[in-house]
Amino acid sequence: PPPHLHLLLPHTSSTTTGFSPIPQPLDQDSMSAPVGTLGSKLPDFTLDSTVGKTSLYEAFGESWGILFSHPADFTPICTTELGMAEEYLPEFTKRNTKIAGLSCNDAESHKKWLDDIAEYTKQKRGKAFKPSYPIFADTDRKVAHSLGMINLEHVNAKGIPLPARKVFFVDPNKVIKCTLCYPASTGRNFDEIIRILNSIQLTANNKLATPANWKVGTCGGSTVLAPSVQGETAKAYNYKTVKLPSGKEYLRIVQEQKEK
């Protein structure tokens, strides 16, 4: 795992530990799952944006990626969110993750709005955080509709539904690992977004799972050994089984350890 997620794991080969590289996406032609389903590939698209016309895949490159939608430009909660996303950019970079935003406003609207975001963050936190990541202009709403981003309860002055606050986490193969969806009235928690990113990156190559309220480097930072890991492979993790009334030994705790 990346340095910020280091666990003292067994130093054995992938064939003996059960570790595996990030899995390749399944053949989409053989699947009937809706677009945006976990484990499916996030479709690429090319749109105008605050950095010019580009594609999502170009924006993410070979990194992990987070695509997030917002209802509209020049709105209060969206202004706080996009400024916060820029403030957290070093944390995303540390995790080899690129981010991109999207709404149904045009690119010129996005660009004019950036100054408001910078001024707000300067007044609020003493430093201007002007978004440098791409914000896509999905003016015909094709991407928003195809990815299920639309909130039918939130409409503009013309009665047209606006995008919800949707979040897609994808691995370097563009496979969707997690999605979130917030209503317009609820701003996203970027500490939670980082927590999720830590978890999916840690568990992508290790047979571990993260329990409720898990955080890296805290007293509750221990992970859980996946049920599929058994025998000698499981013993290598030096886990501790939680005794339960059922007598079933499925809750196996792996203590988080610091690098020596």
Coordinates of C-alpha atoms in Angstrom, one line a residue:
P1 CA 0.0 0.0 0.0
P2 CA 1.0 3.7 -0.3
P3 CA 3.2 5.0 2.6
H4 CA 0.3 6.7 4.3
L5 CA -1.5 3.4 4.5
H6 CA 1.4 1.2 5.6
L7 CA 0.7 -1.9 7.5
L8 CA 3.3 -4.4 8.6
L9 CA 2.1 -7.2 6.3
P10 CA 3.7 -10.6 5.7
H11 CA 6.7 -10.4 3.4
T12 CA 5.7 -13.2 1.2
S13 CA 4.9 -13.5 -2.5
S14 CA 1.4 -12.8 -4.0
T15 CA 1.0 -16.5 -4.7
T16 CA 1.2 -17.5 -1.1
T17 CA -0.5 -14.5 0.6
G18 CA -3.6 -14.3 -1.5
F19 CA -2.7 -10.7 -2.4
S20 CA -3.6 -9.8 -6.0
P21 CA -3.1 -6.7 -8.2
I22 CA -6.0 -4.4 -8.9
P23 CA -8.4 -6.6 -10.8
Q24 CA -9.2 -5.9 -14.4
P25 CA -12.8 -4.9 -15.2
L26 CA -15.2 -7.6 -16.4
D27 CA -16.2 -7.7 -20.0
Q28 CA -19.0 -5.1 -20.2
D29 CA -20.5 -6.8 -23.2
S30 CA -21.3 -9.8 -21.1
M31 CA -22.9 -7.8 -18.3
S32 CA -26.4 -6.3 -17.9
A33 CA -25.6 -4.1 -14.9
P34 CA -26.7 -0.5 -15.1
V35 CA -24.0 2.1 -16.0
G36 CA -22.3 3.3 -12.8
T37 CA -22.6 -0.1 -11.0
L38 CA -19.8 -1.0 -8.5
G39 CA -17.3 -3.2 -10.3
S40 CA -18.1 -1.8 -13.7
K41 CA -16.0 0.6 -15.7
L42 CA -16.9 4.3 -15.5
P43 CA -17.6 5.3 -19.1
D44 CA -15.3 7.9 -20.7
F45 CA -16.6 11.2 -22.0
T46 CA -15.2 14.3 -23.7
L47 CA -16.6 17.7 -22.8
D48 CA -15.6 21.3 -22.5
S49 CA -14.3 22.2 -19.1
T50 CA -12.4 24.9 -17.1
V51 CA -9.2 23.6 -18.6
G52 CA -10.5 23.3 -22.2
K53 CA -12.0 20.4 -24.0
T54 CA -10.8 17.1 -22.6
S55 CA -11.9 13.6 -21.7
L56 CA -12.4 12.2 -18.2
Y57 CA -9.8 9.5 -18.9
E58 CA -7.3 12.2 -19.9
A59 CA -8.0 14.1 -16.7
F60 CA -7.4 11.0 -14.6
G61 CA -4.5 9.5 -16.6
E62 CA -3.2 6.3 -14.9
S63 CA -4.1 7.5 -11.4
W64 CA -7.0 6.7 -9.1
G65 CA -9.8 9.2 -9.8
I66 CA -12.8 10.9 -8.2
L67 CA -15.5 12.4 -10.3
F68 CA -18.1 14.6 -8.4
S69 CA -21.1 16.4 -9.7
H70 CA -22.7 19.5 -8.2
P71 CA -26.2 21.0 -8.8
A72 CA -25.2 24.5 -10.3
D73 CA -22.6 27.2 -10.4
F74 CA -22.9 30.3 -8.2
T75 CA -24.8 28.5 -5.5
P76 CA -23.7 28.5 -1.8
I77 CA -23.0 24.9 -0.9
C78 CA -21.3 24.1 -4.2
T79 CA -19.0 27.1 -3.6
T80 CA -17.9 25.7 -0.3
E81 CA -17.4 22.2 -1.7
L82 CA -15.4 23.1 -4.7
G83 CA -13.1 25.3 -2.6
M84 CA -12.7 22.5 -0.1
A85 CA -11.8 20.1 -2.9
E86 CA -9.0 22.4 -4.0
E87 CA -7.8 22.7 -0.4
Y88 CA -7.7 18.9 -0.1
L89 CA -5.8 18.6 -3.4
P90 CA -2.4 17.8 -1.7
E91 CA -4.1 14.9 0.2
F92 CA -5.5 13.5 -3.1
T93 CA -2.1 13.9 -4.8
K94 CA -0.4 12.1 -1.9
R95 CA -2.8 9.2 -2.7
N96 CA -2.1 9.2 -6.4
T97 CA -5.6 10.5 -7.1
K98 CA -6.9 13.0 -9.6
I99 CA -10.2 14.8 -9.2
A100 CA -12.7 16.3 -11.5
G101 CA -16.1 18.1 -11.1
L102 CA -19.2 18.3 -13.3
S103 CA -22.4 20.2 -13.6
C104 CA -24.8 21.2 -16.4
N105 CA -23.6 24.8 -16.6
D106 CA -21.4 25.8 -19.5
A107 CA -17.6 26.2 -19.2
E108 CA -17.7 30.0 -19.3
S109 CA -20.0 30.0 -16.3
H110 CA -17.6 27.6 -14.5
K111 CA -14.6 29.9 -15.2
K112 CA -16.4 33.0 -13.9
W113 CA -17.5 31.2 -10.8
L114 CA -13.9 30.3 -9.9
D115 CA -13.1 33.8 -8.7
D116 CA -16.0 33.7 -6.3
I117 CA -14.7 30.4 -4.9
A118 CA -11.3 31.8 -4.5
E119 CA -12.6 34.9 -2.7
Y120 CA -14.8 32.9 -0.4
T121 CA -12.0 30.6 0.7
K122 CA -9.7 33.6 1.2
Q123 CA -12.2 35.2 3.5
K124 CA -13.1 31.9 5.3
R125 CA -9.7 30.3 5.7
G126 CA -7.2 33.1 5.0
K127 CA -6.0 31.6 1.7
A128 CA -7.6 31.6 -1.7
F129 CA -8.3 28.1 -3.1
K130 CA -9.2 28.5 -6.7
P131 CA -10.0 25.2 -8.3
S132 CA -7.2 24.0 -10.6
Y133 CA -8.8 20.6 -11.4
P134 CA -11.1 20.3 -14.4
I135 CA -14.8 21.1 -14.0
F136 CA -16.8 19.6 -16.9
A137 CA -19.7 21.3 -18.6
D138 CA -22.4 18.7 -19.2
T139 CA -24.7 21.2 -20.9
D140 CA -26.9 18.7 -22.6
R141 CA -27.1 16.6 -19.4
K142 CA -26.2 13.3 -21.2
V143 CA -23.5 12.4 -18.7
A144 CA -25.6 13.3 -15.7
H145 CA -28.5 11.2 -16.9
S146 CA -26.3 8.2 -18.0
L147 CA -24.6 8.1 -14.6
G148 CA -27.7 8.5 -12.5
M149 CA -26.7 11.9 -11.2
I150 CA -30.0 13.6 -11.5
N151 CA -32.1 14.6 -8.4
L152 CA -35.8 14.7 -9.5
E153 CA -36.7 16.7 -6.3
H154 CA -34.3 19.5 -7.1
V155 CA -35.2 21.6 -10.2
N156 CA -34.1 24.9 -11.7
A157 CA -36.4 27.9 -12.5
K158 CA -37.5 26.1 -15.7
G159 CA -38.5 23.0 -13.8
I160 CA -35.5 21.0 -15.1
P161 CA -34.0 18.5 -12.6
L162 CA -30.5 19.4 -11.5
P163 CA -27.6 17.0 -10.7
A164 CA -27.3 15.7 -7.1
R165 CA -24.0 15.7 -5.3
K166 CA -22.8 12.4 -6.7
V167 CA -19.3 11.0 -6.1
F168 CA -17.6 8.2 -8.1
F169 CA -14.3 6.7 -6.9
V170 CA -12.4 4.7 -9.6
D171 CA -9.2 2.8 -9.6
P172 CA -6.4 3.2 -12.3
N173 CA -8.3 0.9 -14.6
K174 CA -11.4 3.2 -14.3
V175 CA -13.4 0.5 -12.4
I176 CA -15.9 2.0 -10.0
K177 CA -15.0 1.1 -6.4
C178 CA -17.4 3.3 -4.5
T179 CA -20.2 5.8 -5.1
L180 CA -21.9 8.4 -2.9
C181 CA -25.0 10.5 -3.4
Y182 CA -25.9 13.6 -1.4
P183 CA -28.9 15.9 -1.9
A184 CA -28.5 19.5 -2.8
S185 CA -29.0 20.6 0.9
T186 CA -26.2 18.5 2.2
G187 CA -22.6 19.4 1.5
R188 CA -20.1 16.6 1.2
N189 CA -17.6 15.7 4.0
F190 CA -14.1 15.7 2.5
D191 CA -12.7 13.9 5.6
E192 CA -15.1 11.1 4.8
I193 CA -14.1 11.1 1.1
I194 CA -10.4 10.7 2.2
R195 CA -11.4 8.0 4.6
I196 CA -13.1 6.0 1.9
L197 CA -10.2 6.5 -0.5
N198 CA -7.8 5.2 2.2
S199 CA -10.0 2.2 2.6
I200 CA -10.4 1.2 -1.0
Q201 CA -6.8 1.7 -1.8
L202 CA -5.7 -0.4 1.2
T203 CA -8.1 -3.2 0.5
A204 CA -7.5 -3.2 -3.3
N205 CA -4.4 -5.3 -3.0
N206 CA -4.7 -6.8 0.5
K207 CA -7.2 -9.4 1.8
L208 CA -8.5 -6.9 4.4
A209 CA -11.7 -5.0 5.1
T210 CA -12.1 -1.8 7.2
P211 CA -14.8 -1.8 10.0
A212 CA -17.2 0.9 11.0
N213 CA -15.6 4.3 11.7
W214 CA -12.2 3.0 10.7
K215 CA -9.5 5.6 10.2
V216 CA -5.8 5.3 9.4
G217 CA -3.4 5.8 12.3
T218 CA -6.0 6.0 15.1
C219 CA -6.7 3.6 18.0
G220 CA -9.5 2.3 15.9
G221 CA -7.3 1.8 12.9
S222 CA -7.3 -2.0 13.1
T223 CA -8.6 -3.8 10.1
V224 CA -10.5 -7.1 9.6
L225 CA -9.2 -10.2 7.8
A226 CA -11.5 -11.1 4.8
P227 CA -13.5 -14.3 5.4
S228 CA -12.1 -15.8 2.2
V229 CA -8.6 -16.0 3.7
Q230 CA -8.0 -19.3 5.5
G231 CA -5.3 -21.7 6.6
E232 CA -1.6 -20.8 6.6
T233 CA -2.3 -17.6 4.6
A234 CA -4.6 -16.3 7.3
K235 CA -2.0 -17.2 10.1
A236 CA 0.5 -15.0 8.4
Y237 CA -1.6 -12.0 9.4
N238 CA -1.3 -12.7 13.1
Y239 CA -4.9 -11.9 13.6
K240 CA -7.0 -12.1 16.8
T241 CA -10.4 -13.7 16.7
V242 CA -13.2 -12.1 18.5
K243 CA -15.2 -14.6 20.6
L244 CA -18.9 -14.4 19.9
P245 CA -22.0 -16.2 21.3
S246 CA -22.5 -18.0 18.0
G247 CA -19.1 -19.7 18.3
K248 CA -18.4 -18.7 14.7
E249 CA -14.9 -17.4 14.1
Y250 CA -15.5 -14.9 11.4
L251 CA -14.5 -11.6 13.1
R252 CA -10.7 -11.6 12.9
I253 CA -8.9 -8.4 13.8
V254 CA -5.6 -7.4 12.3
Q255 CA -3.8 -4.8 14.3
E256 CA -2.5 -1.7 12.5
Q257 CA 1.2 -1.4 13.0
K258 CA 3.6 1.4 12.3
E259 CA 6.6 0.9 10.0
K260 CA 9.8 0.4 12.0

